[in-house]
mmCIF file of C-alpha atoms in Angstrom:
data_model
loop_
_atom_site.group_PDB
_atom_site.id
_atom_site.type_symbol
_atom_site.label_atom_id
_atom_site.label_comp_id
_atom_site.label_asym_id
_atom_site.label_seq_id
_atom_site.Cartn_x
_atom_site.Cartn_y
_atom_site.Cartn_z
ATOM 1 C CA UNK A 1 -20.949 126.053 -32.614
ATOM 2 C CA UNK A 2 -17.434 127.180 -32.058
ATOM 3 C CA UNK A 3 -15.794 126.017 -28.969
ATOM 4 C CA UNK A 4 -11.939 126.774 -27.570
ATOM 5 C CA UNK A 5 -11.361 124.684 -24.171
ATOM 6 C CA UNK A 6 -8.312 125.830 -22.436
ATOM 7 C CA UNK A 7 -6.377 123.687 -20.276
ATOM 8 C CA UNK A 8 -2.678 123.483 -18.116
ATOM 9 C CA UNK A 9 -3.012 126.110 -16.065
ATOM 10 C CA UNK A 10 -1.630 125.269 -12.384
ATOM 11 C CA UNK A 11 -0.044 127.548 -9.531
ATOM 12 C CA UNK A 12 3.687 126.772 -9.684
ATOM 13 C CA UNK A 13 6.786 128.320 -8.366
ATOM 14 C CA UNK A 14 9.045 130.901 -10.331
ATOM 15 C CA UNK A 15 11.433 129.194 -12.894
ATOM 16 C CA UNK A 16 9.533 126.416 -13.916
ATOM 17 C CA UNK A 17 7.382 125.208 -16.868
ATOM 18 C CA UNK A 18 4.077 124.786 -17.869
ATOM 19 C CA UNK A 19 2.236 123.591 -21.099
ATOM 20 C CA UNK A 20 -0.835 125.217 -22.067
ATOM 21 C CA UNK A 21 -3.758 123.210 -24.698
ATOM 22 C CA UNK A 22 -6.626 124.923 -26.142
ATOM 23 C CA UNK A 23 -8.995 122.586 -27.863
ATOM 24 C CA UNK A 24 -10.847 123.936 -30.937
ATOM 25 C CA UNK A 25 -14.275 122.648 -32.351
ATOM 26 C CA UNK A 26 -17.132 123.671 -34.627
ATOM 27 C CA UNK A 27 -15.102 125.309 -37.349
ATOM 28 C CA UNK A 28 -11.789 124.600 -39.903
ATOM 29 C CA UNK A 29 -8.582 124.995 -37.409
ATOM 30 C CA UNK A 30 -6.177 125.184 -40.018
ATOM 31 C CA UNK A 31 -8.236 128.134 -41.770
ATOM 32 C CA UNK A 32 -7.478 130.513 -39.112
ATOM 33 C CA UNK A 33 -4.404 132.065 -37.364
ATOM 34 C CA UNK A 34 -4.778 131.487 -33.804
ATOM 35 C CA UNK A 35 -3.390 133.401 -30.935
ATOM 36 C CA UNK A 36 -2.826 133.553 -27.005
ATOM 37 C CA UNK A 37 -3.732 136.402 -24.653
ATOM 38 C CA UNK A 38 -3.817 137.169 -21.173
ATOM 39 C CA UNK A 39 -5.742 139.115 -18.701
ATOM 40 C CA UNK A 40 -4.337 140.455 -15.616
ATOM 41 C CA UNK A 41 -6.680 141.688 -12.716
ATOM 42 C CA UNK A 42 -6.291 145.309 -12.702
ATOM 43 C CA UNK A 43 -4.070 145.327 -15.529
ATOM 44 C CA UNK A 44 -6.574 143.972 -18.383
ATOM 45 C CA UNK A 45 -5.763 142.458 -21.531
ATOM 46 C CA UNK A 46 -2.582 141.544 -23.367
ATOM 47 C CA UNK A 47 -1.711 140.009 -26.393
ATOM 48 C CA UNK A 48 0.996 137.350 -25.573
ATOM 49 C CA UNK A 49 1.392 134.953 -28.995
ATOM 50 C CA UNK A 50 0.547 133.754 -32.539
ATOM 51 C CA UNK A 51 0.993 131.837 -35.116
ATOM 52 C CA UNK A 52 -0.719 131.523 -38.961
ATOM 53 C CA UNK A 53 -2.777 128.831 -40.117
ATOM 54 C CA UNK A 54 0.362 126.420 -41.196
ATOM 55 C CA UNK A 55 2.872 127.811 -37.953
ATOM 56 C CA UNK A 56 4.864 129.360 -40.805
ATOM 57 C CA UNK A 57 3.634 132.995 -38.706
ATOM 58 C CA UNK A 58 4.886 133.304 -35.238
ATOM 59 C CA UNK A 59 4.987 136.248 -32.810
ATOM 60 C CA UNK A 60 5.686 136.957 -29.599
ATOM 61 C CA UNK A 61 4.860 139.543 -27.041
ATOM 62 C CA UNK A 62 8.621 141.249 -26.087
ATOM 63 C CA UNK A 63 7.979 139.896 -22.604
ATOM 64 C CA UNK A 64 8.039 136.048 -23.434
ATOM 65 C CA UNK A 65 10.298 135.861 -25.927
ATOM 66 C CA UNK A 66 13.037 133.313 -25.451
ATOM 67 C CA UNK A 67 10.530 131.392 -22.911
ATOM 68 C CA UNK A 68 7.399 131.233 -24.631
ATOM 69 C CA UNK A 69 6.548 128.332 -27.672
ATOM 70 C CA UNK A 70 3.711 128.913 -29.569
ATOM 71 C CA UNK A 71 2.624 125.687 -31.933
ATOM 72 C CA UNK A 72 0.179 124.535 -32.922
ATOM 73 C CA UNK A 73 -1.520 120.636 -34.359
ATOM 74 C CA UNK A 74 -3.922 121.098 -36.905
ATOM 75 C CA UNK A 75 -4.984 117.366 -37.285
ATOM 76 C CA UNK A 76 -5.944 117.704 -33.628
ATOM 77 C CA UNK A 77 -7.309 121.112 -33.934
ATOM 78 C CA UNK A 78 -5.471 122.356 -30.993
ATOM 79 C CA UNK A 79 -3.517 124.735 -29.831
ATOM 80 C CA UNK A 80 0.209 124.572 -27.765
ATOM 81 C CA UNK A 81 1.335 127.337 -25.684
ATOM 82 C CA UNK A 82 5.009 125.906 -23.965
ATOM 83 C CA UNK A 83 6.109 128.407 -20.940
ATOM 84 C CA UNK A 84 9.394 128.011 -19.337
ATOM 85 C CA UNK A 85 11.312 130.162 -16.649
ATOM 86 C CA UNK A 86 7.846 131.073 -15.214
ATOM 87 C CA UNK A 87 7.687 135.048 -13.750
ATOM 88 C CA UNK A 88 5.625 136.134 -10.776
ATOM 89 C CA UNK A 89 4.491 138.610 -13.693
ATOM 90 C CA UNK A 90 3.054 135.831 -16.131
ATOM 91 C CA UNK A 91 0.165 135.467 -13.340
ATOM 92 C CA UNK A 92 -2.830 135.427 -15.495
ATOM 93 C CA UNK A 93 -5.782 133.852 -16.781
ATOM 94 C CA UNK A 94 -4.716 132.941 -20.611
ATOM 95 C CA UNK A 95 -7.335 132.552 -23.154
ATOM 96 C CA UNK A 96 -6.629 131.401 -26.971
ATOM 97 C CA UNK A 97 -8.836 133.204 -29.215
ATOM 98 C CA UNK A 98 -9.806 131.979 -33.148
ATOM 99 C CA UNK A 99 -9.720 135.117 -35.642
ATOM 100 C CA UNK A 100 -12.619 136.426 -37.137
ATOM 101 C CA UNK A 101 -10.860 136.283 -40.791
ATOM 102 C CA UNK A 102 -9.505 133.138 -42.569
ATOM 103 C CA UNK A 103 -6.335 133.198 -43.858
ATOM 104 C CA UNK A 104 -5.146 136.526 -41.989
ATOM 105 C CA UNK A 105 -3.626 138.045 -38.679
ATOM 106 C CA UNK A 106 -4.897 140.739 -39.398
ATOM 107 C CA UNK A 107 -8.072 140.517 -37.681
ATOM 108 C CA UNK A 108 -10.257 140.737 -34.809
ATOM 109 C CA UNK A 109 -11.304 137.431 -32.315
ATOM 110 C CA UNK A 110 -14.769 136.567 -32.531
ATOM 111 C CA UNK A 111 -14.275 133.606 -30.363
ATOM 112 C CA UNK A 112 -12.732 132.682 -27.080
ATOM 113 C CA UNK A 113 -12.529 130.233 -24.683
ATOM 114 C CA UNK A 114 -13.147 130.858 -21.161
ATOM 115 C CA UNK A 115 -9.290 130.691 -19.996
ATOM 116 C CA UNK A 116 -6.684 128.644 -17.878
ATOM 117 C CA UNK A 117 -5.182 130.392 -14.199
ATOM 118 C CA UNK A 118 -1.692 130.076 -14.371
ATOM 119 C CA UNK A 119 -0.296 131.752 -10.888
ATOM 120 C CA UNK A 120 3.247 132.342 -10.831
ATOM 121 C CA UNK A 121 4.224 132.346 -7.087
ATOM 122 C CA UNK A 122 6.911 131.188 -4.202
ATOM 123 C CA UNK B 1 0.730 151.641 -31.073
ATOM 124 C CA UNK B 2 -0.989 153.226 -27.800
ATOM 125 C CA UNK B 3 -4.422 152.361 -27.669
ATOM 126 C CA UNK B 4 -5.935 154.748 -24.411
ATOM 127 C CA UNK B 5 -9.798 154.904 -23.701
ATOM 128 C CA UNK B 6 -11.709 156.902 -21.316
ATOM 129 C CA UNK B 7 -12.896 157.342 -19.197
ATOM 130 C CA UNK B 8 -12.004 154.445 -17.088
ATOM 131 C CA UNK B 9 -14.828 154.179 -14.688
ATOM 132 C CA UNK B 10 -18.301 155.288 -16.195
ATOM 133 C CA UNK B 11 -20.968 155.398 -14.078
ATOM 134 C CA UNK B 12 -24.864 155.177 -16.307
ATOM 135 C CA UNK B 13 -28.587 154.685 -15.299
ATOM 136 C CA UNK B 14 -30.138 151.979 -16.763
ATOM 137 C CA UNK B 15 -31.866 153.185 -20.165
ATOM 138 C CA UNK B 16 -29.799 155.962 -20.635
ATOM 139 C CA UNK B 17 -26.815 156.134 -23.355
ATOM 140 C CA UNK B 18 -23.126 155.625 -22.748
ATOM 141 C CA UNK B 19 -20.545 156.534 -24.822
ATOM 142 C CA UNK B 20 -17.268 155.286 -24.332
ATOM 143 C CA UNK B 21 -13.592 157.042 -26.324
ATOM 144 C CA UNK B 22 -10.920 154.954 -27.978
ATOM 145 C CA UNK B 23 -8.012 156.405 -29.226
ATOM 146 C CA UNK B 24 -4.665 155.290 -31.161
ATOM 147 C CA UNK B 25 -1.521 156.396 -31.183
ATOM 148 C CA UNK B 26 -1.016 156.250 -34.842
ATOM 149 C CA UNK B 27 -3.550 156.114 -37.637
ATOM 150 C CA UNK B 28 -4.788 152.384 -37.877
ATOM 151 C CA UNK B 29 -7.420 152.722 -40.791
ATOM 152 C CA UNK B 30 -10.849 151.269 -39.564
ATOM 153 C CA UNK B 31 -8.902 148.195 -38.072
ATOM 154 C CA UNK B 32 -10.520 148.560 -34.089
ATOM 155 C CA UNK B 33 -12.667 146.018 -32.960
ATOM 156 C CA UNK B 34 -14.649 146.298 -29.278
ATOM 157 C CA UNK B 35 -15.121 143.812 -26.860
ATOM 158 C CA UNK B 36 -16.931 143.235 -23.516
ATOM 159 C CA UNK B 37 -15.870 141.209 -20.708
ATOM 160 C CA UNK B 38 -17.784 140.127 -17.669
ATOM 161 C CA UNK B 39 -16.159 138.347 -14.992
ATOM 162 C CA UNK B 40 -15.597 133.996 -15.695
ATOM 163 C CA UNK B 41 -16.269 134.410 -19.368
ATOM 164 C CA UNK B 42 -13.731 135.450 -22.619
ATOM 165 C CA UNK B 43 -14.361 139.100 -23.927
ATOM 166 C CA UNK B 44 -17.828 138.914 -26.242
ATOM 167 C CA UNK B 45 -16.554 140.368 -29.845
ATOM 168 C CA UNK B 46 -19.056 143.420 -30.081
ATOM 169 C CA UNK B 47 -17.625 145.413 -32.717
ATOM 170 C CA UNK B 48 -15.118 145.020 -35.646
ATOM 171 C CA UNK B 49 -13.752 147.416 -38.874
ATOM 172 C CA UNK B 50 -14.462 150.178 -36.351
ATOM 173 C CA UNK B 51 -18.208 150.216 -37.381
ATOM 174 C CA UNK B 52 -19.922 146.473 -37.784
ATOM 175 C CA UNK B 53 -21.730 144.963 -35.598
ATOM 176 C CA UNK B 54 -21.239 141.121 -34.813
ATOM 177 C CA UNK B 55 -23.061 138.132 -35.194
ATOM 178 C CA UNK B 56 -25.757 138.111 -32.683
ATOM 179 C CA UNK B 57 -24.732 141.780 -30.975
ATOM 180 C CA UNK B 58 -28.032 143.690 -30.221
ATOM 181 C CA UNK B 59 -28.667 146.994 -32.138
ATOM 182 C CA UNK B 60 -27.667 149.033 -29.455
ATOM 183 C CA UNK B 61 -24.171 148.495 -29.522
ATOM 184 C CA UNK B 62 -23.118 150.741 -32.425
ATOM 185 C CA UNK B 63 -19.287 151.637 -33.553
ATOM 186 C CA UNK B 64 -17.744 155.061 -34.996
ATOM 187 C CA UNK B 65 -14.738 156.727 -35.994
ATOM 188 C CA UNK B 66 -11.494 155.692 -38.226
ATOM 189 C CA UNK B 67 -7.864 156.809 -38.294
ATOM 190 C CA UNK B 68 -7.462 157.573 -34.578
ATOM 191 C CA UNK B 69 -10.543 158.463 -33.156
ATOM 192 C CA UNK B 70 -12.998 155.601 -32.302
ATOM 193 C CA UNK B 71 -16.493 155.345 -30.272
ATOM 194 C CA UNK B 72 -18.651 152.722 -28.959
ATOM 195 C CA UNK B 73 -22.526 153.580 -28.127
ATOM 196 C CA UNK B 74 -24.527 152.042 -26.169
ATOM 197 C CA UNK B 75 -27.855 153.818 -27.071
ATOM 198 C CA UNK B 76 -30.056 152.466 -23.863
ATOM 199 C CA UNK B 77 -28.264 150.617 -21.058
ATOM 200 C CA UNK B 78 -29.741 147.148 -19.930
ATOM 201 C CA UNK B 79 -28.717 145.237 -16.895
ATOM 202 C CA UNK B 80 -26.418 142.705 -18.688
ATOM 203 C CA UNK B 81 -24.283 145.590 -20.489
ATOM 204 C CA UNK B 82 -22.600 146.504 -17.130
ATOM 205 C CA UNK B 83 -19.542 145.096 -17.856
ATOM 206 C CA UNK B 84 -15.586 145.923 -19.076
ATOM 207 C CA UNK B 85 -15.092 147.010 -22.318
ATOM 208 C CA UNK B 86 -11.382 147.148 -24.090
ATOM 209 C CA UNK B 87 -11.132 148.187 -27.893
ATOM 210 C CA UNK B 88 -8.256 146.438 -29.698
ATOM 211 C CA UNK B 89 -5.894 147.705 -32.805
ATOM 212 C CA UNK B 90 -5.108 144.953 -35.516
ATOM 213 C CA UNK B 91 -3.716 147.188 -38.269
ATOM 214 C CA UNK B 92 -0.261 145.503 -37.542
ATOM 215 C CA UNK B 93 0.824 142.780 -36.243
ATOM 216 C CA UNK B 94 2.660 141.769 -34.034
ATOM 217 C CA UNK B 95 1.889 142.854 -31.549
ATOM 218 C CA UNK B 96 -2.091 143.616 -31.432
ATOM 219 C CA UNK B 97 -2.695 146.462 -28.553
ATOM 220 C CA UNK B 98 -5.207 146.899 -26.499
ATOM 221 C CA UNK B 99 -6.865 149.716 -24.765
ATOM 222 C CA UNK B 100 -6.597 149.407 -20.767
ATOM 223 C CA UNK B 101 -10.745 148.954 -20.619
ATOM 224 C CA UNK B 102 -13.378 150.875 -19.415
ATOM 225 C CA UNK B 103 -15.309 149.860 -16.348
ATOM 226 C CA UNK B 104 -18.963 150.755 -17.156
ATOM 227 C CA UNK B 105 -20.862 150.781 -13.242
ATOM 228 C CA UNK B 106 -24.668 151.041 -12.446
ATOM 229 C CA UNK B 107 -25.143 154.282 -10.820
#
């Protein structure tokens, strides 16, 4: 059974850092590009980062770039998501997300974890 | 790419059909995949290539469409299928786009 465990989210003020982890079990980690999202009460859901199967693939939603590090450890089969100078707008619950297809990003998410709260807020 | 569904509320008796619009901005193929989302859990992959069902996704849940013009069915409407549903573009990437969801209500 495929599981993704999110972890590191925290209510912190604006400016600082956080590290996100999501955990990955019951399939092959470094056979899949994995990616970050975000959902945003009223808002709904946003795409924020990615990266390939050997982090030689990285994107980033126009909004974090310059603060946001994806990476990624495939002997640990987990997932990094490093976010510095923290917005009031990066309130969200993030959720990694395993693609459906091997060896792509081109492809849909067939699996997701449940999701970390980060809250952004003086 | 735009992704914009409607309607954004829909309001169905149970049993009866809903049918809820996805469309793109730009032609993206068969590349659309539909997802629900209930509150405390990650979206449930319902739908992918526009048409296929996924693993485990009951028989009512059926996709259409291509290019820019996409559908999801729900043929009869059980309790558990009130929910948020978002289609999703992955013909390029980055970035992948998402529609802003569509609230499907008991009524």
């Amino acid at each position: 059974e495929v599981q993704l465990v999110e972890s590191g989210g925290a209510l912190v003020q604006p400016g600082t850092s956080l590290r996100l982890t999501c955990e990955a079990s019951g399939f092959t980690f470094d056979d899949h590009a994995m990616n970050w999202f975000r959902l945003i009460p009223g808002k709904g859901l946003e795409w924020v980062s990615g990266i390939n199967w050997n982090s030689g693939n990285i994107a980033y939603v126009d909004s974090v770039k310059g603060r946001f590090t994806i990476s990624r450890d495939n002997a640990k089969n987990s997932l990094y998501l490093q976010m510095n100078s923290l917005r009031v707008e990066d309130t969200a619950l993030y959720l990694c997300a395993k693609g459906l297809y091997s060896m792509t990003t081109l492809t849909a998410f067939d699996s997701w974890g449940r999701g970390t709260l980060v809250t952004v807020s003086s | 790419i735009v992704m914009t569904q409607s309607p954004a509320t829909l309001s169905v008796s149970p049993g009866e059909r809903a049918t809820l619009s996805c469309r793109s901005s730009q032609t993206i193929s068969t590349n659309l995949a539909w997802y629900q989302q209930k509150p405390g859990q990650g979206p449930r992959l319902l739908i992918y290539g526009a048409v296929a069902r996924a693993t485990g996704v009951p028989a009512r849940f059926s996709g259409s469409g291509s290019g820019t013009e996409f559908t999801l069915t729900i043929s009869s409407l059980q309790s558990e299928d009130f929910a948020v549903y978002y289609c999703q573009e992955y013909n390029n990437w980055p970035p992948y786009t998402f529609g802003q969801g569509t609230r499907l209500e008991i009524k």
